[in-house]
Amino acid sequence: MGLQYTTGKLPPNFFMLGVILLLIGMLAIIMSEFAGIAAILLSIPLLFIRTGILIDNKKKRIKKYIGLFAYKTGKWESIAQIHHLQIIRVRQTTGMAVLSITRNETNIVYKLLAVLPNENIELLSGEGRFIGEAASDISSQLNTEVLEPASGIK
């Protein structure tokens, strides 16, 4: 097939809801309540849903997916006209507020883009080392070059 990268999962509050539903379901089953089965079934997607990207190097296409275990749903996009891969360095700011206390957090994030004639497709984002290794793997599979930022990857 090609390469597969997991890019994310549900936020921590949904994960904790899944843990709580799982515990409630197990407790209900122990107490002979069959409603616990419903709680366990509801907890499974909250605990195990993942997002990611599949790269088919033979047909030169990518699929951004949402998956649960082996089932992955998404739409294939052709990248047959790919020029090159490009790594860009982005300053990402996240704002947080609790009651009257606000805080902004700024991080440097690296993004891997597939550069096509009419568009750029973001493949991955993350720390420099991970993006550098992924870029070299993907470029070798797709037989294309990687353009790195002028400041280099740290």
Short mmCIF file of N, CA and C in Angstrom, two decimals:
data_model
loop_
_atom_site.label_atom_id
_atom_site.label_comp_id
_atom_site.label_asym_id
_atom_site.label_seq_id
_atom_site.Cartn_x
_atom_site.Cartn_y
_atom_site.Cartn_z
N MET A 1 0.84 -1.19 0.00
CA MET A 1 0.00 0.00 0.00
C MET A 1 0.87 1.24 0.00
N GLY A 2 1.65 1.46 1.01
CA GLY A 2 2.45 2.68 1.09
C GLY A 2 2.72 3.02 2.54
N LEU A 3 2.55 4.28 2.86
CA LEU A 3 2.84 4.77 4.21
C LEU A 3 1.56 5.17 4.93
N GLN A 4 1.60 5.05 6.25
CA GLN A 4 0.46 5.45 7.08
C GLN A 4 0.99 6.22 8.28
N TYR A 5 0.38 7.38 8.55
CA TYR A 5 0.74 8.19 9.69
C TYR A 5 -0.52 8.55 10.47
N THR A 6 -0.47 8.39 11.78
CA THR A 6 -1.56 8.82 12.64
C THR A 6 -1.30 10.27 13.02
N THR A 7 -2.29 11.13 12.77
CA THR A 7 -2.08 12.55 13.01
C THR A 7 -2.78 13.07 14.26
N GLY A 8 -3.73 12.34 14.79
CA GLY A 8 -4.40 12.85 15.98
C GLY A 8 -5.45 11.92 16.53
N LYS A 9 -6.00 12.33 17.64
CA LYS A 9 -7.10 11.62 18.27
C LYS A 9 -8.01 12.67 18.89
N LEU A 10 -9.08 12.23 19.51
CA LEU A 10 -10.02 13.16 20.11
C LEU A 10 -9.37 13.92 21.27
N PRO A 11 -9.88 15.12 21.57
CA PRO A 11 -9.32 15.89 22.69
C PRO A 11 -9.44 15.14 24.02
N PRO A 12 -8.63 15.52 25.02
CA PRO A 12 -8.62 14.80 26.30
C PRO A 12 -9.97 14.74 27.02
N ASN A 13 -10.80 15.78 26.87
CA ASN A 13 -12.09 15.72 27.55
C ASN A 13 -12.98 14.61 26.99
N PHE A 14 -12.92 14.35 25.69
CA PHE A 14 -13.69 13.24 25.11
C PHE A 14 -13.08 11.90 25.53
N PHE A 15 -11.76 11.83 25.61
CA PHE A 15 -11.11 10.61 26.05
C PHE A 15 -11.52 10.28 27.48
N MET A 16 -11.53 11.29 28.35
CA MET A 16 -11.93 11.06 29.75
C MET A 16 -13.40 10.66 29.83
N LEU A 17 -14.25 11.23 28.99
CA LEU A 17 -15.65 10.81 28.95
C LEU A 17 -15.75 9.33 28.56
N GLY A 18 -14.92 8.91 27.62
CA GLY A 18 -14.90 7.50 27.23
C GLY A 18 -14.46 6.60 28.36
N VAL A 19 -13.45 7.03 29.14
CA VAL A 19 -12.98 6.24 30.29
C VAL A 19 -14.09 6.14 31.33
N ILE A 20 -14.77 7.25 31.59
CA ILE A 20 -15.85 7.24 32.59
C ILE A 20 -16.99 6.34 32.13
N LEU A 21 -17.37 6.43 30.86
CA LEU A 21 -18.43 5.56 30.35
C LEU A 21 -18.03 4.09 30.41
N LEU A 22 -16.77 3.79 30.14
CA LEU A 22 -16.28 2.41 30.22
C LEU A 22 -16.36 1.90 31.66
N LEU A 23 -15.92 2.71 32.61
CA LEU A 23 -15.98 2.30 34.01
C LEU A 23 -17.42 2.13 34.50
N ILE A 24 -18.29 3.05 34.12
CA ILE A 24 -19.71 2.94 34.49
C ILE A 24 -20.31 1.68 33.88
N GLY A 25 -19.98 1.42 32.61
CA GLY A 25 -20.49 0.23 31.95
C GLY A 25 -20.02 -1.05 32.60
N MET A 26 -18.74 -1.10 32.96
CA MET A 26 -18.22 -2.30 33.62
C MET A 26 -18.87 -2.49 34.99
N LEU A 27 -19.04 -1.40 35.72
CA LEU A 27 -19.69 -1.49 37.03
C LEU A 27 -21.13 -1.95 36.89
N ALA A 28 -21.84 -1.44 35.88
CA ALA A 28 -23.23 -1.84 35.67
C ALA A 28 -23.33 -3.31 35.28
N ILE A 29 -22.39 -3.80 34.48
CA ILE A 29 -22.42 -5.22 34.10
C ILE A 29 -22.13 -6.10 35.30
N ILE A 30 -21.21 -5.67 36.15
CA ILE A 30 -20.93 -6.44 37.37
C ILE A 30 -22.17 -6.51 38.25
N MET A 31 -22.97 -5.44 38.25
CA MET A 31 -24.18 -5.40 39.06
C MET A 31 -25.38 -5.96 38.31
N SER A 32 -25.14 -6.70 37.21
CA SER A 32 -26.17 -7.37 36.40
C SER A 32 -27.15 -6.40 35.75
N GLU A 33 -26.68 -5.23 35.38
CA GLU A 33 -27.50 -4.28 34.63
C GLU A 33 -27.04 -4.32 33.18
N PHE A 34 -27.95 -4.64 32.28
CA PHE A 34 -27.57 -4.76 30.88
C PHE A 34 -27.43 -3.40 30.19
N ALA A 35 -27.83 -2.32 30.86
CA ALA A 35 -27.62 -0.98 30.31
C ALA A 35 -26.13 -0.66 30.26
N GLY A 36 -25.33 -1.38 31.01
CA GLY A 36 -23.89 -1.17 30.99
C GLY A 36 -23.27 -1.48 29.63
N ILE A 37 -23.90 -2.38 28.89
CA ILE A 37 -23.40 -2.70 27.55
C ILE A 37 -23.47 -1.47 26.66
N ALA A 38 -24.56 -0.70 26.77
CA ALA A 38 -24.71 0.52 25.97
C ALA A 38 -23.62 1.53 26.33
N ALA A 39 -23.30 1.66 27.60
CA ALA A 39 -22.26 2.60 28.03
C ALA A 39 -20.90 2.17 27.48
N ILE A 40 -20.63 0.88 27.50
CA ILE A 40 -19.36 0.38 26.96
C ILE A 40 -19.29 0.61 25.45
N LEU A 41 -20.40 0.36 24.74
CA LEU A 41 -20.41 0.59 23.29
C LEU A 41 -20.23 2.06 22.96
N LEU A 42 -20.77 2.95 23.77
CA LEU A 42 -20.57 4.39 23.55
C LEU A 42 -19.14 4.83 23.85
N SER A 43 -18.47 4.13 24.75
CA SER A 43 -17.11 4.53 25.12
C SER A 43 -16.08 4.13 24.07
N ILE A 44 -16.35 3.10 23.30
CA ILE A 44 -15.36 2.59 22.34
C ILE A 44 -14.93 3.65 21.32
N PRO A 45 -15.85 4.36 20.63
CA PRO A 45 -15.37 5.38 19.68
C PRO A 45 -14.63 6.52 20.38
N LEU A 46 -15.06 6.89 21.57
CA LEU A 46 -14.39 7.98 22.29
C LEU A 46 -12.96 7.62 22.67
N LEU A 47 -12.71 6.36 22.90
CA LEU A 47 -11.37 5.92 23.31
C LEU A 47 -10.45 5.60 22.13
N PHE A 48 -11.01 5.11 21.03
CA PHE A 48 -10.16 4.53 19.99
C PHE A 48 -10.22 5.21 18.63
N ILE A 49 -10.97 6.28 18.46
CA ILE A 49 -11.03 6.95 17.17
C ILE A 49 -9.73 7.70 16.92
N ARG A 50 -9.22 7.65 15.70
CA ARG A 50 -7.96 8.30 15.33
C ARG A 50 -8.11 8.95 13.96
N THR A 51 -7.31 9.98 13.73
CA THR A 51 -7.23 10.58 12.41
C THR A 51 -5.83 10.33 11.88
N GLY A 52 -5.71 10.33 10.57
CA GLY A 52 -4.39 10.08 10.00
C GLY A 52 -4.38 10.28 8.51
N ILE A 53 -3.28 9.85 7.91
CA ILE A 53 -3.10 10.00 6.48
C ILE A 53 -2.50 8.71 5.92
N LEU A 54 -3.04 8.26 4.80
CA LEU A 54 -2.51 7.11 4.07
C LEU A 54 -1.92 7.62 2.76
N ILE A 55 -0.75 7.14 2.41
CA ILE A 55 -0.10 7.53 1.16
C ILE A 55 0.10 6.29 0.32
N ASP A 56 -0.53 6.28 -0.84
CA ASP A 56 -0.41 5.18 -1.80
C ASP A 56 0.64 5.60 -2.83
N ASN A 57 1.84 5.06 -2.72
CA ASN A 57 2.93 5.49 -3.59
C ASN A 57 2.81 4.94 -5.01
N LYS A 58 2.12 3.83 -5.20
CA LYS A 58 1.99 3.26 -6.54
C LYS A 58 1.04 4.07 -7.40
N LYS A 59 -0.09 4.47 -6.84
CA LYS A 59 -1.08 5.24 -7.59
C LYS A 59 -0.94 6.75 -7.36
N LYS A 60 0.04 7.15 -6.56
CA LYS A 60 0.31 8.55 -6.24
C LYS A 60 -0.97 9.27 -5.79
N ARG A 61 -1.46 8.85 -4.62
CA ARG A 61 -2.64 9.47 -4.04
C ARG A 61 -2.55 9.42 -2.53
N ILE A 62 -3.30 10.30 -1.88
CA ILE A 62 -3.33 10.34 -0.42
C ILE A 62 -4.77 10.30 0.06
N LYS A 63 -4.92 9.85 1.29
CA LYS A 63 -6.24 9.77 1.90
C LYS A 63 -6.12 10.25 3.33
N LYS A 64 -6.82 11.33 3.66
CA LYS A 64 -6.92 11.78 5.04
C LYS A 64 -8.12 11.06 5.62
N TYR A 65 -7.89 10.31 6.69
CA TYR A 65 -8.94 9.43 7.19
C TYR A 65 -9.29 9.68 8.65
N ILE A 66 -10.47 9.19 9.01
CA ILE A 66 -10.89 9.06 10.40
C ILE A 66 -11.11 7.57 10.58
N GLY A 67 -10.44 6.98 11.56
CA GLY A 67 -10.48 5.54 11.68
C GLY A 67 -10.83 5.04 13.06
N LEU A 68 -11.45 3.90 13.08
CA LEU A 68 -11.76 3.18 14.31
C LEU A 68 -11.28 1.75 14.09
N PHE A 69 -10.19 1.39 14.80
CA PHE A 69 -9.52 0.11 14.62
C PHE A 69 -9.05 -0.02 13.17
N ALA A 70 -9.50 -1.03 12.44
CA ALA A 70 -9.03 -1.24 11.07
C ALA A 70 -9.87 -0.49 10.04
N TYR A 71 -11.02 0.02 10.41
CA TYR A 71 -11.91 0.74 9.49
C TYR A 71 -11.44 2.19 9.36
N LYS A 72 -11.19 2.63 8.14
CA LYS A 72 -10.71 3.99 7.88
C LYS A 72 -11.57 4.60 6.79
N THR A 73 -12.23 5.70 7.10
CA THR A 73 -13.07 6.37 6.12
C THR A 73 -12.44 7.69 5.71
N GLY A 74 -12.52 7.99 4.45
CA GLY A 74 -11.96 9.22 3.91
C GLY A 74 -11.99 9.17 2.39
N LYS A 75 -11.53 10.25 1.78
CA LYS A 75 -11.58 10.36 0.32
C LYS A 75 -10.15 10.40 -0.23
N TRP A 76 -9.89 9.62 -1.26
CA TRP A 76 -8.58 9.62 -1.91
C TRP A 76 -8.44 10.86 -2.77
N GLU A 77 -7.25 11.50 -2.71
CA GLU A 77 -6.92 12.64 -3.55
C GLU A 77 -5.67 12.29 -4.36
N SER A 78 -5.69 12.63 -5.62
CA SER A 78 -4.55 12.36 -6.48
C SER A 78 -3.45 13.39 -6.26
N ILE A 79 -2.22 12.91 -6.14
CA ILE A 79 -1.05 13.80 -6.07
C ILE A 79 -0.07 13.42 -7.17
N ALA A 80 -0.62 12.97 -8.31
CA ALA A 80 0.22 12.51 -9.42
C ALA A 80 1.07 13.64 -9.99
N GLN A 81 0.60 14.89 -9.87
CA GLN A 81 1.33 16.02 -10.43
C GLN A 81 2.20 16.72 -9.39
N ILE A 82 2.63 15.99 -8.38
CA ILE A 82 3.41 16.60 -7.30
C ILE A 82 4.74 17.14 -7.82
N HIS A 83 5.05 18.37 -7.44
CA HIS A 83 6.33 18.98 -7.82
C HIS A 83 7.41 18.57 -6.82
N HIS A 84 7.11 18.81 -5.53
CA HIS A 84 8.06 18.49 -4.47
C HIS A 84 7.35 18.54 -3.13
N LEU A 85 8.04 18.14 -2.10
CA LEU A 85 7.56 18.28 -0.72
C LEU A 85 8.26 19.49 -0.13
N GLN A 86 7.55 20.21 0.72
CA GLN A 86 8.13 21.40 1.33
C GLN A 86 7.86 21.37 2.83
N ILE A 87 8.90 21.66 3.60
CA ILE A 87 8.76 21.78 5.05
C ILE A 87 8.76 23.27 5.37
N ILE A 88 7.72 23.72 6.07
CA ILE A 88 7.66 25.11 6.48
C ILE A 88 7.61 25.19 8.00
N ARG A 89 8.12 26.28 8.51
CA ARG A 89 8.15 26.52 9.95
C ARG A 89 7.08 27.56 10.25
N VAL A 90 6.19 27.22 11.18
CA VAL A 90 5.04 28.06 11.49
C VAL A 90 5.01 28.36 12.98
N ARG A 91 4.71 29.60 13.33
CA ARG A 91 4.50 29.97 14.73
C ARG A 91 3.01 29.81 15.01
N GLN A 92 2.68 28.93 15.93
CA GLN A 92 1.29 28.60 16.24
C GLN A 92 0.96 29.15 17.61
N THR A 93 -0.11 29.96 17.70
CA THR A 93 -0.53 30.54 18.96
C THR A 93 -1.86 29.95 19.36
N THR A 94 -1.94 29.50 20.62
CA THR A 94 -3.16 28.93 21.16
C THR A 94 -3.61 29.79 22.32
N GLY A 95 -4.85 30.21 22.30
CA GLY A 95 -5.39 31.01 23.38
C GLY A 95 -6.22 30.15 24.31
N MET A 96 -6.07 30.40 25.61
CA MET A 96 -6.83 29.67 26.62
C MET A 96 -7.43 30.67 27.59
N ALA A 97 -8.64 30.40 28.07
CA ALA A 97 -9.27 31.29 29.04
C ALA A 97 -10.07 30.48 30.04
N VAL A 98 -9.86 30.77 31.31
CA VAL A 98 -10.64 30.17 32.38
C VAL A 98 -11.11 31.32 33.26
N LEU A 99 -12.40 31.49 33.34
CA LEU A 99 -13.01 32.62 34.05
C LEU A 99 -12.40 33.91 33.52
N SER A 100 -11.73 34.68 34.33
CA SER A 100 -11.17 35.95 33.86
C SER A 100 -9.68 35.86 33.57
N ILE A 101 -9.09 34.67 33.66
CA ILE A 101 -7.66 34.49 33.42
C ILE A 101 -7.48 34.02 31.98
N THR A 102 -6.72 34.80 31.21
CA THR A 102 -6.45 34.41 29.83
C THR A 102 -4.95 34.19 29.65
N ARG A 103 -4.63 33.33 28.72
CA ARG A 103 -3.23 33.01 28.48
C ARG A 103 -3.07 32.60 27.02
N ASN A 104 -2.00 33.04 26.41
CA ASN A 104 -1.65 32.63 25.05
C ASN A 104 -0.36 31.83 25.10
N GLU A 105 -0.33 30.75 24.36
CA GLU A 105 0.86 29.93 24.28
C GLU A 105 1.32 29.88 22.84
N THR A 106 2.59 30.17 22.61
CA THR A 106 3.14 30.19 21.26
C THR A 106 4.16 29.07 21.11
N ASN A 107 4.01 28.30 20.05
CA ASN A 107 4.92 27.19 19.75
C ASN A 107 5.38 27.27 18.30
N ILE A 108 6.55 26.74 18.05
CA ILE A 108 7.04 26.60 16.68
C ILE A 108 6.68 25.19 16.20
N VAL A 109 5.96 25.10 15.09
CA VAL A 109 5.51 23.84 14.54
C VAL A 109 6.02 23.75 13.10
N TYR A 110 6.43 22.57 12.70
CA TYR A 110 6.84 22.32 11.32
C TYR A 110 5.72 21.61 10.59
N LYS A 111 5.47 22.02 9.35
CA LYS A 111 4.43 21.41 8.54
C LYS A 111 5.05 20.87 7.26
N LEU A 112 4.59 19.71 6.86
CA LEU A 112 5.03 19.08 5.62
C LEU A 112 3.92 19.25 4.59
N LEU A 113 4.26 19.91 3.47
CA LEU A 113 3.29 20.18 2.42
C LEU A 113 3.66 19.44 1.15
N ALA A 114 2.65 18.95 0.45
CA ALA A 114 2.83 18.41 -0.89
C ALA A 114 2.49 19.54 -1.85
N VAL A 115 3.45 20.00 -2.63
CA VAL A 115 3.26 21.13 -3.53
C VAL A 115 2.85 20.61 -4.90
N LEU A 116 1.62 20.96 -5.28
CA LEU A 116 1.05 20.61 -6.57
C LEU A 116 0.94 21.88 -7.42
N PRO A 117 0.65 21.77 -8.71
CA PRO A 117 0.59 22.99 -9.54
C PRO A 117 -0.43 24.02 -9.05
N ASN A 118 -1.59 23.59 -8.58
CA ASN A 118 -2.65 24.53 -8.23
C ASN A 118 -2.94 24.63 -6.73
N GLU A 119 -2.32 23.80 -5.93
CA GLU A 119 -2.60 23.81 -4.50
C GLU A 119 -1.47 23.19 -3.71
N ASN A 120 -1.48 23.46 -2.42
CA ASN A 120 -0.58 22.82 -1.47
C ASN A 120 -1.43 22.00 -0.52
N ILE A 121 -1.06 20.75 -0.32
CA ILE A 121 -1.81 19.88 0.59
C ILE A 121 -0.95 19.64 1.82
N GLU A 122 -1.49 19.97 2.99
CA GLU A 122 -0.77 19.73 4.24
C GLU A 122 -0.86 18.25 4.57
N LEU A 123 0.29 17.61 4.66
CA LEU A 123 0.32 16.18 4.98
C LEU A 123 0.43 15.95 6.48
N LEU A 124 1.44 16.55 7.10
CA LEU A 124 1.71 16.32 8.52
C LEU A 124 2.14 17.62 9.18
N SER A 125 2.01 17.67 10.49
CA SER A 125 2.57 18.77 11.27
C SER A 125 3.07 18.21 12.59
N GLY A 126 4.09 18.86 13.14
CA GLY A 126 4.64 18.38 14.40
C GLY A 126 6.03 18.92 14.65
N GLU A 127 6.79 18.20 15.44
CA GLU A 127 8.15 18.61 15.79
C GLU A 127 9.10 18.41 14.62
N GLY A 128 10.18 19.14 14.63
CA GLY A 128 11.12 19.14 13.52
C GLY A 128 11.70 17.79 13.17
N ARG A 129 12.13 17.03 14.16
CA ARG A 129 12.76 15.73 13.89
C ARG A 129 11.76 14.76 13.25
N PHE A 130 10.54 14.72 13.79
CA PHE A 130 9.51 13.83 13.24
C PHE A 130 9.19 14.21 11.80
N ILE A 131 9.02 15.49 11.53
CA ILE A 131 8.68 15.94 10.18
C ILE A 131 9.84 15.67 9.22
N GLY A 132 11.07 15.86 9.69
CA GLY A 132 12.23 15.59 8.84
C GLY A 132 12.31 14.12 8.45
N GLU A 133 12.10 13.22 9.41
CA GLU A 133 12.14 11.78 9.12
C GLU A 133 10.99 11.37 8.21
N ALA A 134 9.79 11.90 8.50
CA ALA A 134 8.63 11.57 7.66
C ALA A 134 8.82 12.10 6.25
N ALA A 135 9.38 13.29 6.11
CA ALA A 135 9.61 13.87 4.79
C ALA A 135 10.57 13.02 3.97
N SER A 136 11.63 12.53 4.61
CA SER A 136 12.57 11.70 3.85
C SER A 136 11.94 10.37 3.45
N ASP A 137 11.11 9.78 4.33
CA ASP A 137 10.41 8.54 3.98
C ASP A 137 9.44 8.76 2.82
N ILE A 138 8.64 9.81 2.92
CA ILE A 138 7.63 10.08 1.90
C ILE A 138 8.29 10.44 0.58
N SER A 139 9.36 11.24 0.63
CA SER A 139 10.02 11.63 -0.63
C SER A 139 10.66 10.43 -1.32
N SER A 140 11.19 9.50 -0.55
CA SER A 140 11.77 8.31 -1.18
C SER A 140 10.68 7.43 -1.79
N GLN A 141 9.52 7.35 -1.14
CA GLN A 141 8.42 6.55 -1.69
C GLN A 141 7.82 7.18 -2.94
N LEU A 142 7.72 8.53 -2.96
CA LEU A 142 7.11 9.22 -4.10
C LEU A 142 8.12 9.68 -5.14
N ASN A 143 9.40 9.41 -4.91
CA ASN A 143 10.47 9.82 -5.83
C ASN A 143 10.43 11.31 -6.13
N THR A 144 10.44 12.11 -5.09
CA THR A 144 10.43 13.57 -5.22
C THR A 144 11.40 14.16 -4.21
N GLU A 145 11.71 15.44 -4.36
CA GLU A 145 12.66 16.08 -3.45
C GLU A 145 11.94 16.84 -2.34
N VAL A 146 12.70 17.16 -1.29
CA VAL A 146 12.18 17.89 -0.14
C VAL A 146 12.89 19.22 -0.05
N LEU A 147 12.11 20.30 0.03
CA LEU A 147 12.67 21.63 0.28
C LEU A 147 12.48 21.94 1.75
N GLU A 148 13.58 22.21 2.44
CA GLU A 148 13.53 22.47 3.88
C GLU A 148 13.60 23.98 4.11
N PRO A 149 13.15 24.45 5.29
CA PRO A 149 13.22 25.87 5.58
C PRO A 149 14.67 26.34 5.65
N ALA A 150 14.85 27.62 5.38
CA ALA A 150 16.22 28.17 5.33
C ALA A 150 16.94 28.04 6.67
N SER A 151 16.19 28.11 7.77
CA SER A 151 16.81 28.04 9.10
C SER A 151 17.14 26.61 9.51
N GLY A 152 16.68 25.63 8.75
CA GLY A 152 16.95 24.23 9.09
C GLY A 152 15.95 23.69 10.09
N ILE A 153 15.97 22.40 10.29
CA ILE A 153 15.06 21.74 11.23
C ILE A 153 15.83 21.40 12.48
N LYS A 154 15.25 21.72 13.62
CA LYS A 154 15.89 21.44 14.91
C LYS A 154 15.23 20.28 15.59
#
